[in-house]
């Protein structure tokens, strides 16, 4: 009996010992798990101090952990972390290492990454081969020409053009210039002409998409082709030139001729051409302007004050059939025959977009239709043009939205806001940003420190957790 009791006591002691040992190890592991949990929590908390991506439901695509972020195109974003840049996709996946000094888009899924002053071309598709992607240049840009695209690259201040396999297609090396066919000019793409502006021995000319020089480099300045003609300057005379280099000499009274848009160019007098370049010229106090057609015929006399509404990269020359003109500090609209359709009576105005023009009268903004009738009350302190059916308007430093009927979808209550994109608009309230839909309903909470517009269902947001 004593033996049985002794054995039982021993079993109890051993059980207690085992329990204590198990408890010790369990507590030790719990402590370790606790440390891991705290570390993960700390990491998560630290990561929410910067930029990230959200989708249209407000769900995080990436944590807000980057120092900066901006979209490259519909699918890819440039991100910065610890002073270095890389590329992520719109699902948050890091596509390249974050090792570059700068990253920018130069075409559809084609990017320029700069490291120590040297450009690397990164193709995130099969368009460009590995050899081209590894090549180093001083600079590189995409040239959009019909029916293909070329890469313009520079090395040692000389330019070449590469095809989609990385082969040089130009007949010679051209001088370092800003090409006339700008990669980011959406208007130009819609008017694709297959002509690329180049410069050789300080003279401008044009090559086609095969690299052949079709317009000799003999001009002091030239505009990009939009359609079948453009304008060029030679020996202080302006010419209309076609794709074969045929010329129409224009009147000497024209000091400046802008790029053809919609088959019409603006002509300006009373400006100096001594320092003329692609972007600007030197104007007198009262430059005047009119319009010519592709034959050089003056269709509107030079009686209006020159405003840069129809400059090289705009589509304002008779946008939707009407041109915005200014005389005696009043703005109105004319037809191509010069007839006044809308009287010159506004303080300021913008070209027509989707049948409406933004105008200013008595220091207030509103919209008129093509008959000159007030379509949306001229009562706002400022306004944008319409985008996705709505304009952003301001009254007394508060912002809101109005549709094309003049209806305000919310009260004018926000501290700031952006135009609609992907059906959502960013709004600012109490120093925080969020997103509303087209009915004015908050769809993504107003909790962010900064936001940017949605692109292809994803938006950049910045969150600094306090």
Short mmCIF file of C-alpha atoms in Angstrom, two decimals:
data_model
loop_
_atom_site.label_atom_id
_atom_site.label_comp_id
_atom_site.label_asym_id
_atom_site.label_seq_id
_atom_site.Cartn_x
_atom_site.Cartn_y
_atom_site.Cartn_z
CA UNK A 1 0.00 0.00 0.00
CA UNK A 2 2.80 2.34 0.97
CA UNK A 3 4.48 1.47 -2.30
CA UNK A 4 1.35 2.43 -4.27
CA UNK A 5 1.06 5.75 -2.38
CA UNK A 6 4.74 6.50 -3.01
CA UNK A 7 4.34 5.83 -6.71
CA UNK A 8 1.23 8.02 -6.85
CA UNK A 9 3.05 10.88 -5.09
CA UNK A 10 5.96 10.49 -7.50
CA UNK A 11 3.59 10.64 -10.49
CA UNK A 12 1.97 13.79 -9.11
CA UNK A 13 5.36 15.42 -8.53
CA UNK A 14 6.51 14.47 -12.03
CA UNK A 15 3.24 15.78 -13.50
CA UNK A 16 3.64 19.07 -11.66
CA UNK A 17 7.23 19.28 -12.87
CA UNK A 18 6.23 18.57 -16.46
CA UNK A 19 3.44 21.16 -16.24
CA UNK A 20 5.88 23.74 -14.89
CA UNK A 21 8.41 22.91 -17.60
CA UNK A 22 5.72 23.10 -20.28
CA UNK A 23 4.43 26.34 -18.80
CA UNK A 24 7.96 27.74 -18.76
CA UNK A 25 8.51 26.90 -22.41
CA UNK A 26 5.03 28.06 -23.32
CA UNK A 27 5.59 31.38 -21.54
CA UNK A 28 9.00 31.72 -23.15
CA UNK A 29 7.48 31.07 -26.59
CA UNK A 30 4.61 33.42 -25.80
CA UNK A 31 7.15 36.10 -24.97
CA UNK A 32 8.92 35.45 -28.25
CA UNK A 33 5.59 35.52 -30.11
CA UNK A 34 4.74 38.72 -28.29
CA UNK A 35 8.04 40.23 -29.42
CA UNK A 36 7.36 39.19 -32.99
CA UNK A 37 3.86 40.62 -32.83
CA UNK A 38 5.11 43.91 -31.40
CA UNK A 39 7.85 44.09 -34.03
CA UNK A 40 5.35 43.48 -36.82
CA UNK A 41 3.03 46.07 -35.34
CA UNK A 42 5.86 48.57 -35.07
CA UNK A 43 6.88 47.88 -38.66
CA UNK A 44 3.30 48.34 -39.81
CA UNK A 45 2.98 51.55 -37.84
CA UNK A 46 6.24 52.90 -39.23
CA UNK A 47 5.22 51.94 -42.75
CA UNK A 48 2.12 54.15 -42.54
CA UNK A 49 4.14 57.35 -42.91
CA UNK A 50 4.24 58.17 -46.59
CA UNK A 51 2.66 57.51 -49.96
CA UNK A 52 0.82 54.41 -51.11
CA UNK A 53 -1.99 53.28 -53.43
CA UNK A 54 -5.70 52.67 -52.84
CA UNK A 55 -8.36 51.27 -55.16
CA UNK A 56 -11.80 52.74 -55.85
CA UNK A 57 -13.23 50.86 -52.85
CA UNK A 58 -10.68 52.48 -50.55
CA UNK A 59 -8.74 49.23 -50.07
CA UNK A 60 -4.98 49.52 -49.69
CA UNK A 61 -3.11 48.32 -52.78
CA UNK A 62 0.18 49.15 -51.04
CA UNK A 63 0.95 50.43 -47.59
CA UNK A 64 1.70 54.14 -47.32
CA UNK A 65 5.42 53.58 -47.01
CA UNK A 66 7.04 55.45 -49.91
CA UNK A 67 8.64 58.90 -49.70
CA UNK A 68 7.01 59.88 -53.00
CA UNK A 69 4.96 58.33 -55.77
CA UNK A 70 3.53 59.36 -59.13
CA UNK A 71 1.93 57.55 -62.03
CA UNK A 72 3.95 56.69 -65.13
CA UNK A 73 1.01 55.33 -67.11
CA UNK A 74 -2.18 53.34 -66.53
CA UNK A 75 -0.29 50.34 -65.19
CA UNK A 76 2.93 51.56 -63.59
CA UNK A 77 4.05 54.01 -60.91
CA UNK A 78 7.39 55.55 -59.99
CA UNK A 79 8.12 55.26 -56.26
CA UNK A 80 10.83 56.79 -54.10
CA UNK A 81 12.28 55.31 -50.92
CA UNK A 82 15.41 56.54 -49.14
CA UNK A 83 16.31 58.90 -52.02
CA UNK A 84 16.14 56.18 -54.68
CA UNK A 85 13.48 55.52 -57.32
CA UNK A 86 12.03 52.39 -58.85
CA UNK A 87 8.86 51.14 -60.53
CA UNK A 88 5.82 49.35 -59.12
CA UNK A 89 2.69 48.21 -60.96
CA UNK A 90 -0.88 49.19 -60.13
CA UNK A 91 -1.21 46.10 -57.93
CA UNK A 92 1.65 47.26 -55.69
CA UNK A 93 4.28 44.81 -56.92
CA UNK A 94 7.81 46.23 -57.19
CA UNK A 95 8.82 45.68 -60.81
CA UNK A 96 12.35 47.09 -60.56
CA UNK A 97 14.72 47.62 -57.70
CA UNK A 98 14.63 51.04 -56.07
CA UNK A 99 18.13 52.01 -57.18
CA UNK A 100 17.70 54.91 -59.64
CA UNK A 101 18.17 58.66 -59.27
CA UNK A 102 15.09 59.29 -61.41
CA UNK A 103 12.47 57.38 -63.40
CA UNK A 104 10.06 58.68 -66.05
CA UNK A 105 7.82 57.35 -68.77
CA UNK A 106 8.82 57.84 -72.41
CA UNK A 107 6.19 55.63 -74.03
CA UNK A 108 3.74 52.81 -73.50
CA UNK A 109 5.46 50.52 -70.99
CA UNK A 110 8.82 52.07 -71.89
CA UNK A 111 10.68 54.01 -69.21
CA UNK A 112 13.83 56.03 -68.77
CA UNK A 113 15.79 55.36 -65.58
CA UNK A 114 18.68 57.67 -64.70
CA UNK A 115 21.61 56.58 -62.59
CA UNK A 116 24.78 58.67 -62.13
CA UNK A 117 23.82 60.83 -65.11
CA UNK A 118 23.39 57.90 -67.51
CA UNK A 119 20.04 56.88 -68.99
CA UNK A 120 18.90 53.29 -69.13
CA UNK A 121 15.90 52.33 -71.24
CA UNK A 122 13.62 49.87 -69.47
CA UNK A 123 11.02 48.04 -71.53
CA UNK A 124 8.34 46.36 -69.45
CA UNK A 125 7.04 44.56 -72.53
CA UNK A 126 8.57 42.77 -75.50
CA UNK A 127 8.77 45.97 -77.53
CA UNK A 128 12.45 46.60 -76.83
CA UNK A 129 15.11 43.92 -76.59
CA UNK A 130 17.57 43.32 -73.75
CA UNK A 131 20.52 44.89 -75.57
CA UNK A 132 18.65 48.16 -75.93
CA UNK A 133 17.50 48.07 -72.34
CA UNK A 134 21.11 47.78 -71.16
CA UNK A 135 22.42 50.61 -73.32
CA UNK A 136 23.55 53.83 -71.61
CA UNK A 137 22.77 57.27 -73.07
CA UNK A 138 22.97 60.88 -71.98
CA UNK A 139 19.24 61.16 -72.70
CA UNK A 140 16.44 59.33 -74.47
CA UNK A 141 12.88 60.13 -75.53
CA UNK A 142 10.17 58.37 -77.48
CA UNK A 143 9.13 59.86 -80.80
CA UNK A 144 5.55 59.11 -81.87
CA UNK A 145 5.31 58.89 -85.65
CA UNK A 146 2.92 57.07 -87.90
CA UNK A 147 2.92 54.11 -88.32
CA UNK A 148 5.55 53.29 -85.69
CA UNK A 149 7.58 54.82 -82.89
CA UNK A 150 11.27 55.57 -82.63
CA UNK A 151 13.56 56.29 -79.72
CA UNK A 152 15.62 59.45 -79.93
CA UNK A 153 18.84 58.98 -77.95
CA UNK A 154 21.76 61.29 -77.25
CA UNK A 155 25.36 60.52 -76.48
CA UNK A 156 28.12 63.13 -76.41
CA UNK A 157 25.64 65.83 -77.52
CA UNK A 158 24.74 64.06 -80.74
CA UNK A 159 21.40 62.42 -81.49
CA UNK A 160 20.43 59.19 -83.20
CA UNK A 161 17.11 57.46 -83.74
CA UNK A 162 16.58 53.80 -82.86
CA UNK A 163 13.86 51.45 -84.08
CA UNK A 164 12.06 48.95 -81.83
CA UNK A 165 14.98 46.55 -82.08
CA UNK A 166 17.57 49.12 -81.09
CA UNK A 167 18.97 49.62 -84.60
CA UNK A 168 20.06 53.11 -85.67
CA UNK A 169 17.77 54.28 -88.49
CA UNK A 170 18.83 57.92 -89.02
CA UNK A 171 21.20 58.68 -91.90
CA UNK A 172 23.50 60.82 -89.81
CA UNK A 173 24.01 62.13 -86.30
CA UNK A 174 21.97 65.23 -85.56
CA UNK A 175 22.71 68.10 -83.22
CA UNK A 176 21.44 68.02 -79.68
CA UNK A 177 17.98 69.67 -79.72
CA UNK A 178 14.53 69.41 -78.26
CA UNK A 179 12.78 67.39 -80.93
CA UNK A 180 9.79 69.05 -82.55
CA UNK A 181 7.68 65.93 -82.20
CA UNK A 182 7.09 65.92 -78.45
CA UNK A 183 6.46 62.49 -76.94
CA UNK A 184 3.86 63.81 -74.48
CA UNK A 185 1.84 65.91 -76.93
CA UNK A 186 -1.48 64.07 -77.16
CA UNK A 187 -2.67 66.39 -79.91
CA UNK A 188 0.29 65.47 -82.06
CA UNK A 189 -0.39 61.76 -81.72
CA UNK A 190 -3.90 62.30 -83.06
CA UNK A 191 -2.40 64.19 -86.00
CA UNK A 192 0.42 61.66 -86.54
CA UNK A 193 2.26 62.73 -89.67
CA UNK A 194 5.31 60.48 -89.77
CA UNK A 195 7.67 63.49 -89.62
CA UNK A 196 10.32 64.13 -86.99
CA UNK A 197 11.92 67.53 -86.49
CA UNK A 198 15.74 67.41 -86.38
CA UNK A 199 18.58 69.90 -86.27
CA UNK A 200 21.89 69.71 -88.13
CA UNK A 201 24.57 72.41 -88.11
CA UNK A 202 22.14 74.73 -86.31
CA UNK A 203 19.50 74.30 -89.04
CA UNK A 204 16.11 72.56 -88.76
CA UNK A 205 14.64 69.94 -91.06
CA UNK A 206 12.59 66.74 -90.96
CA UNK A 207 13.18 63.02 -91.29
CA UNK A 208 10.53 60.32 -91.75
CA UNK A 209 10.05 57.19 -89.66
CA UNK A 210 12.70 55.34 -91.69
CA UNK A 211 15.33 57.98 -90.88
CA UNK A 212 15.36 59.47 -94.38
CA UNK A 213 15.77 63.24 -94.52
CA UNK A 214 12.69 64.40 -96.45
CA UNK A 215 12.90 68.12 -95.65
CA UNK A 216 16.44 69.47 -95.76
CA UNK A 217 17.95 71.01 -92.64
CA UNK A 218 18.00 74.60 -93.86
CA UNK A 219 15.55 76.44 -91.62
CA UNK A 220 16.36 78.70 -88.67
CA UNK A 221 13.28 77.43 -86.85
CA UNK A 222 10.36 75.12 -87.53
CA UNK A 223 7.17 73.90 -85.91
CA UNK A 224 6.11 70.25 -85.72
CA UNK A 225 3.81 68.82 -88.37
CA UNK A 226 0.16 68.43 -87.42
CA UNK A 227 -1.33 67.06 -90.59
CA UNK A 228 0.25 67.59 -94.00
CA UNK A 229 1.82 71.05 -93.53
CA UNK A 230 3.78 73.05 -90.99
CA UNK A 231 5.58 76.41 -90.81
CA UNK A 232 9.28 77.22 -90.81
CA UNK A 233 11.48 80.32 -90.61
CA UNK A 234 14.34 81.01 -93.02
CA UNK A 235 16.28 84.27 -93.41
CA UNK A 236 13.62 86.11 -91.39
CA UNK A 237 10.83 84.94 -93.70
CA UNK A 238 8.07 82.50 -92.78
CA UNK A 239 7.13 79.61 -95.07
CA UNK A 240 4.42 76.97 -95.15
CA UNK A 241 6.09 73.67 -96.04
CA UNK A 242 4.67 70.26 -96.89
CA UNK A 243 6.13 66.79 -96.38
CA UNK A 244 8.17 67.03 -99.59
CA UNK A 245 9.70 70.35 -98.63
CA UNK A 246 7.60 72.43 -101.04
CA UNK A 247 7.31 76.01 -99.80
CA UNK A 248 4.76 78.82 -99.76
CA UNK A 249 6.40 82.10 -98.80
CA UNK A 250 4.34 84.23 -96.43
CA UNK A 251 4.08 87.99 -96.11
CA UNK A 252 6.93 89.79 -94.39
CA UNK A 253 4.42 91.49 -92.12
CA UNK A 254 4.13 88.27 -90.11
CA UNK A 255 6.66 88.35 -87.27
CA UNK A 256 5.52 84.99 -85.92
CA UNK A 257 3.44 82.12 -87.28
CA UNK A 258 2.21 79.41 -84.93
CA UNK A 259 1.80 75.72 -85.63
CA UNK A 260 -1.15 74.67 -87.80
CA UNK A 261 -4.04 73.30 -85.75
CA UNK A 262 -7.28 72.19 -87.42
CA UNK A 263 -5.78 73.40 -90.72
CA UNK A 264 -5.41 77.00 -89.47
CA UNK A 265 -2.42 78.90 -88.11
CA UNK A 266 -2.31 82.07 -86.05
CA UNK A 267 -0.17 84.89 -87.48
CA UNK A 268 1.28 87.62 -85.30
CA UNK A 269 2.88 90.98 -86.01
CA UNK A 270 4.92 93.35 -83.82
CA UNK A 271 7.22 90.81 -82.23
CA UNK A 272 10.97 90.27 -82.50
CA UNK A 273 12.36 87.12 -84.12
CA UNK A 274 15.93 87.68 -82.95
CA UNK A 275 15.55 85.36 -79.98
CA UNK A 276 12.78 83.21 -81.36
CA UNK A 277 12.73 79.54 -80.44
CA UNK A 278 10.29 76.68 -80.17
CA UNK A 279 8.59 77.97 -77.05
CA UNK A 280 8.45 81.75 -77.24
CA UNK A 281 9.31 84.99 -78.95
CA UNK A 282 9.81 88.58 -77.76
CA UNK A 283 6.68 90.64 -78.19
CA UNK A 284 6.07 94.38 -78.20
CA UNK A 285 3.48 95.93 -75.91
CA UNK A 286 0.73 95.55 -78.51
CA UNK A 287 1.22 92.49 -80.71
CA UNK A 288 -1.75 91.83 -83.00
CA UNK A 289 -2.88 88.58 -84.57
CA UNK A 290 -5.10 87.03 -87.21
CA UNK A 291 -5.40 83.66 -88.99
CA UNK A 292 -4.29 82.02 -92.25
CA UNK A 293 -5.29 78.77 -93.94
CA UNK A 294 -2.99 76.10 -95.40
CA UNK A 295 -2.63 77.99 -98.69
CA UNK A 296 -1.38 81.09 -96.87
CA UNK A 297 -4.62 83.00 -97.41
CA UNK A 298 -5.39 85.43 -94.61
CA UNK A 299 -8.86 84.43 -93.44
CA UNK A 300 -8.98 86.74 -90.41
CA UNK A 301 -7.16 90.12 -90.49
CA UNK A 302 -4.55 91.07 -87.89
CA UNK A 303 -6.85 93.20 -85.76
CA UNK A 304 -6.93 91.25 -82.50
CA UNK A 305 -4.66 91.42 -79.48
CA UNK A 306 -2.38 88.40 -79.36
CA UNK A 307 -2.97 85.90 -76.56
CA UNK A 308 -1.16 82.55 -76.45
CA UNK A 309 -4.35 80.44 -76.64
CA UNK A 310 -3.43 78.76 -79.92
CA UNK A 311 0.26 78.16 -79.39
CA UNK A 312 2.26 75.18 -80.59
CA UNK A 313 0.86 72.51 -78.29
CA UNK A 314 -2.79 73.58 -78.04
CA UNK A 315 -5.88 72.75 -80.04
CA UNK A 316 -7.49 76.17 -79.63
CA UNK A 317 -7.44 77.45 -83.24
CA UNK A 318 -11.17 77.51 -83.95
CA UNK A 319 -11.84 74.80 -81.39
CA UNK A 320 -15.31 73.45 -82.19
CA UNK A 321 -15.53 75.95 -85.05
CA UNK A 322 -15.04 79.13 -83.03
CA UNK A 323 -11.86 81.08 -82.20
CA UNK A 324 -11.36 83.05 -79.02
CA UNK A 325 -10.20 86.60 -79.77
CA UNK A 326 -9.41 89.71 -77.77
CA UNK A 327 -9.71 93.43 -78.64
CA UNK A 328 -9.71 96.47 -76.38
CA UNK A 329 -9.28 94.11 -73.42
CA UNK A 330 -12.57 92.34 -74.15
CA UNK A 331 -12.98 88.72 -75.25
CA UNK A 332 -15.39 87.08 -77.66
CA UNK A 333 -15.60 84.43 -80.40
CA UNK A 334 -15.45 84.51 -84.19
CA UNK A 335 -16.09 82.07 -87.04
CA UNK A 336 -13.51 81.21 -89.71
CA UNK A 337 -14.83 83.99 -91.94
CA UNK A 338 -14.09 86.51 -89.20
CA UNK A 339 -17.74 87.07 -88.30
CA UNK A 340 -18.40 87.80 -84.64
CA UNK A 341 -20.65 85.08 -83.26
CA UNK A 342 -20.28 86.05 -79.62
CA UNK A 343 -19.64 89.73 -78.89
CA UNK A 344 -16.35 90.87 -77.40
CA UNK A 345 -17.68 91.68 -73.94
CA UNK A 346 -16.02 89.34 -71.45
CA UNK A 347 -13.12 90.13 -69.10
CA UNK A 348 -11.57 86.73 -69.78
CA UNK A 349 -12.56 83.54 -71.57
CA UNK A 350 -11.39 80.06 -72.51
CA UNK A 351 -11.89 78.12 -75.80
CA UNK A 352 -15.00 75.96 -76.23
CA UNK A 353 -14.93 72.42 -74.88
CA UNK A 354 -17.92 70.11 -75.43
CA UNK A 355 -20.13 72.99 -76.47
CA UNK A 356 -19.42 75.23 -73.47
CA UNK A 357 -16.91 78.03 -72.90
CA UNK A 358 -15.74 79.33 -69.55
CA UNK A 359 -16.12 83.14 -69.37
CA UNK A 360 -15.54 85.89 -66.82
CA UNK A 361 -17.80 88.90 -66.34
CA UNK A 362 -17.92 91.35 -63.40
CA UNK A 363 -15.12 89.33 -61.80
CA UNK A 364 -17.24 86.16 -61.75
CA UNK A 365 -16.99 82.97 -63.82
CA UNK A 366 -19.61 80.86 -65.55
CA UNK A 367 -20.31 79.10 -68.86
CA UNK A 368 -21.91 80.12 -72.15
CA UNK A 369 -23.07 78.03 -75.11
CA UNK A 370 -22.21 78.61 -78.77
CA UNK A 371 -25.09 81.01 -79.15
CA UNK A 372 -23.60 83.20 -76.45
CA UNK A 373 -26.33 82.39 -73.96
CA UNK A 374 -25.52 81.82 -70.32
CA UNK A 375 -25.64 78.05 -69.75
CA UNK A 376 -24.33 78.05 -66.17
CA UNK A 377 -24.70 81.09 -63.94
CA UNK A 378 -21.78 83.52 -64.00
CA UNK A 379 -21.48 83.64 -60.22
CA UNK A 380 -18.37 81.69 -59.27
CA UNK A 381 -15.04 83.12 -58.07
CA UNK A 382 -13.24 80.51 -60.19
CA UNK A 383 -13.96 77.37 -62.17
CA UNK A 384 -12.29 74.62 -64.16
CA UNK A 385 -13.44 73.20 -67.49
CA UNK A 386 -15.69 70.13 -67.43
CA UNK A 387 -14.22 66.70 -66.91
CA UNK A 388 -16.36 63.56 -66.74
CA UNK A 389 -19.41 65.80 -66.85
CA UNK A 390 -18.55 68.10 -63.93
CA UNK A 391 -16.66 71.34 -63.35
CA UNK A 392 -14.93 72.33 -60.11
CA UNK A 393 -16.25 75.70 -58.87
CA UNK A 394 -15.33 78.07 -56.05
CA UNK A 395 -17.27 80.59 -53.96
CA UNK A 396 -15.68 82.42 -51.00
CA UNK A 397 -12.70 80.03 -50.81
CA UNK A 398 -15.00 76.99 -50.69
CA UNK A 399 -15.19 74.42 -53.48
CA UNK A 400 -17.77 72.13 -55.01
CA UNK A 401 -19.02 70.63 -58.27
CA UNK A 402 -21.54 71.64 -60.91
CA UNK A 403 -22.91 69.59 -63.82
CA UNK A 404 -23.62 70.86 -67.35
CA UNK A 405 -27.15 71.87 -66.39
CA UNK A 406 -25.78 74.11 -63.65
CA UNK A 407 -26.87 71.81 -60.82
CA UNK A 408 -24.53 71.67 -57.83
CA UNK A 409 -24.19 68.05 -56.73
CA UNK A 410 -23.12 69.08 -53.21
CA UNK A 411 -23.09 72.33 -51.33
CA UNK A 412 -20.00 74.46 -51.97
CA UNK A 413 -18.35 73.26 -48.77
CA UNK A 414 -14.90 71.81 -49.39
CA UNK A 415 -11.57 73.47 -48.60
CA UNK A 416 -10.21 72.12 -51.89
CA UNK A 417 -11.00 69.46 -54.48
CA UNK A 418 -9.89 67.95 -57.78
CA UNK A 419 -11.75 67.10 -60.98
CA UNK A 420 -13.47 63.72 -61.35
CA UNK A 421 -11.43 60.79 -62.60
CA UNK A 422 -12.63 57.19 -62.77
CA UNK A 423 -15.92 58.44 -61.32
CA UNK A 424 -14.36 59.81 -58.11
CA UNK A 425 -13.10 63.24 -57.09
CA UNK A 426 -10.72 64.07 -54.25
CA UNK A 427 -12.07 66.54 -51.68
CA UNK A 428 -10.42 68.27 -48.73
CA UNK A 429 -12.16 68.96 -45.44
CA UNK A 430 -10.57 69.88 -42.09
CA UNK A 431 -7.12 69.51 -43.62
CA UNK A 432 -7.76 65.89 -44.68
CA UNK A 433 -8.51 64.37 -48.09
CA UNK A 434 -10.89 61.68 -49.28
CA UNK A 435 -13.03 60.85 -52.33
CA UNK A 436 -16.67 61.39 -53.30
CA UNK A 437 -18.73 59.95 -56.15
CA UNK A 438 -20.82 61.87 -58.70
CA UNK A 439 -23.79 61.95 -56.35
CA UNK A 440 -21.71 63.72 -53.71
CA UNK A 441 -21.49 60.67 -51.46
CA UNK A 442 -18.22 60.00 -49.61
CA UNK A 443 -16.87 56.74 -51.04
CA UNK A 444 -13.38 56.77 -49.50
CA UNK A 445 -13.05 58.28 -45.99
CA UNK A 446 -11.63 61.79 -45.66
CA UNK A 447 -8.56 60.68 -43.67
CA UNK A 448 -5.55 61.22 -45.94
CA UNK A 449 -2.98 64.00 -45.77
CA UNK A 450 -2.60 64.19 -49.56
CA UNK A 451 -4.17 62.47 -52.55
CA UNK A 452 -3.92 62.37 -56.32
CA UNK A 453 -6.55 61.52 -58.90
CA UNK A 454 -7.57 57.97 -59.80
CA UNK A 455 -6.02 56.43 -62.89
CA UNK A 456 -7.21 53.03 -64.08
CA UNK A 457 -8.85 52.33 -60.72
CA UNK A 458 -5.89 53.27 -58.51
CA UNK A 459 -4.99 56.53 -56.72
CA UNK A 460 -1.92 57.75 -54.87
CA UNK A 461 -2.55 58.69 -51.23
CA UNK A 462 -0.37 59.97 -48.40
CA UNK A 463 -1.04 59.10 -44.76
CA UNK A 464 0.92 60.29 -41.75
CA UNK A 465 -0.28 58.43 -38.67
CA UNK A 466 -0.09 60.52 -35.53
#
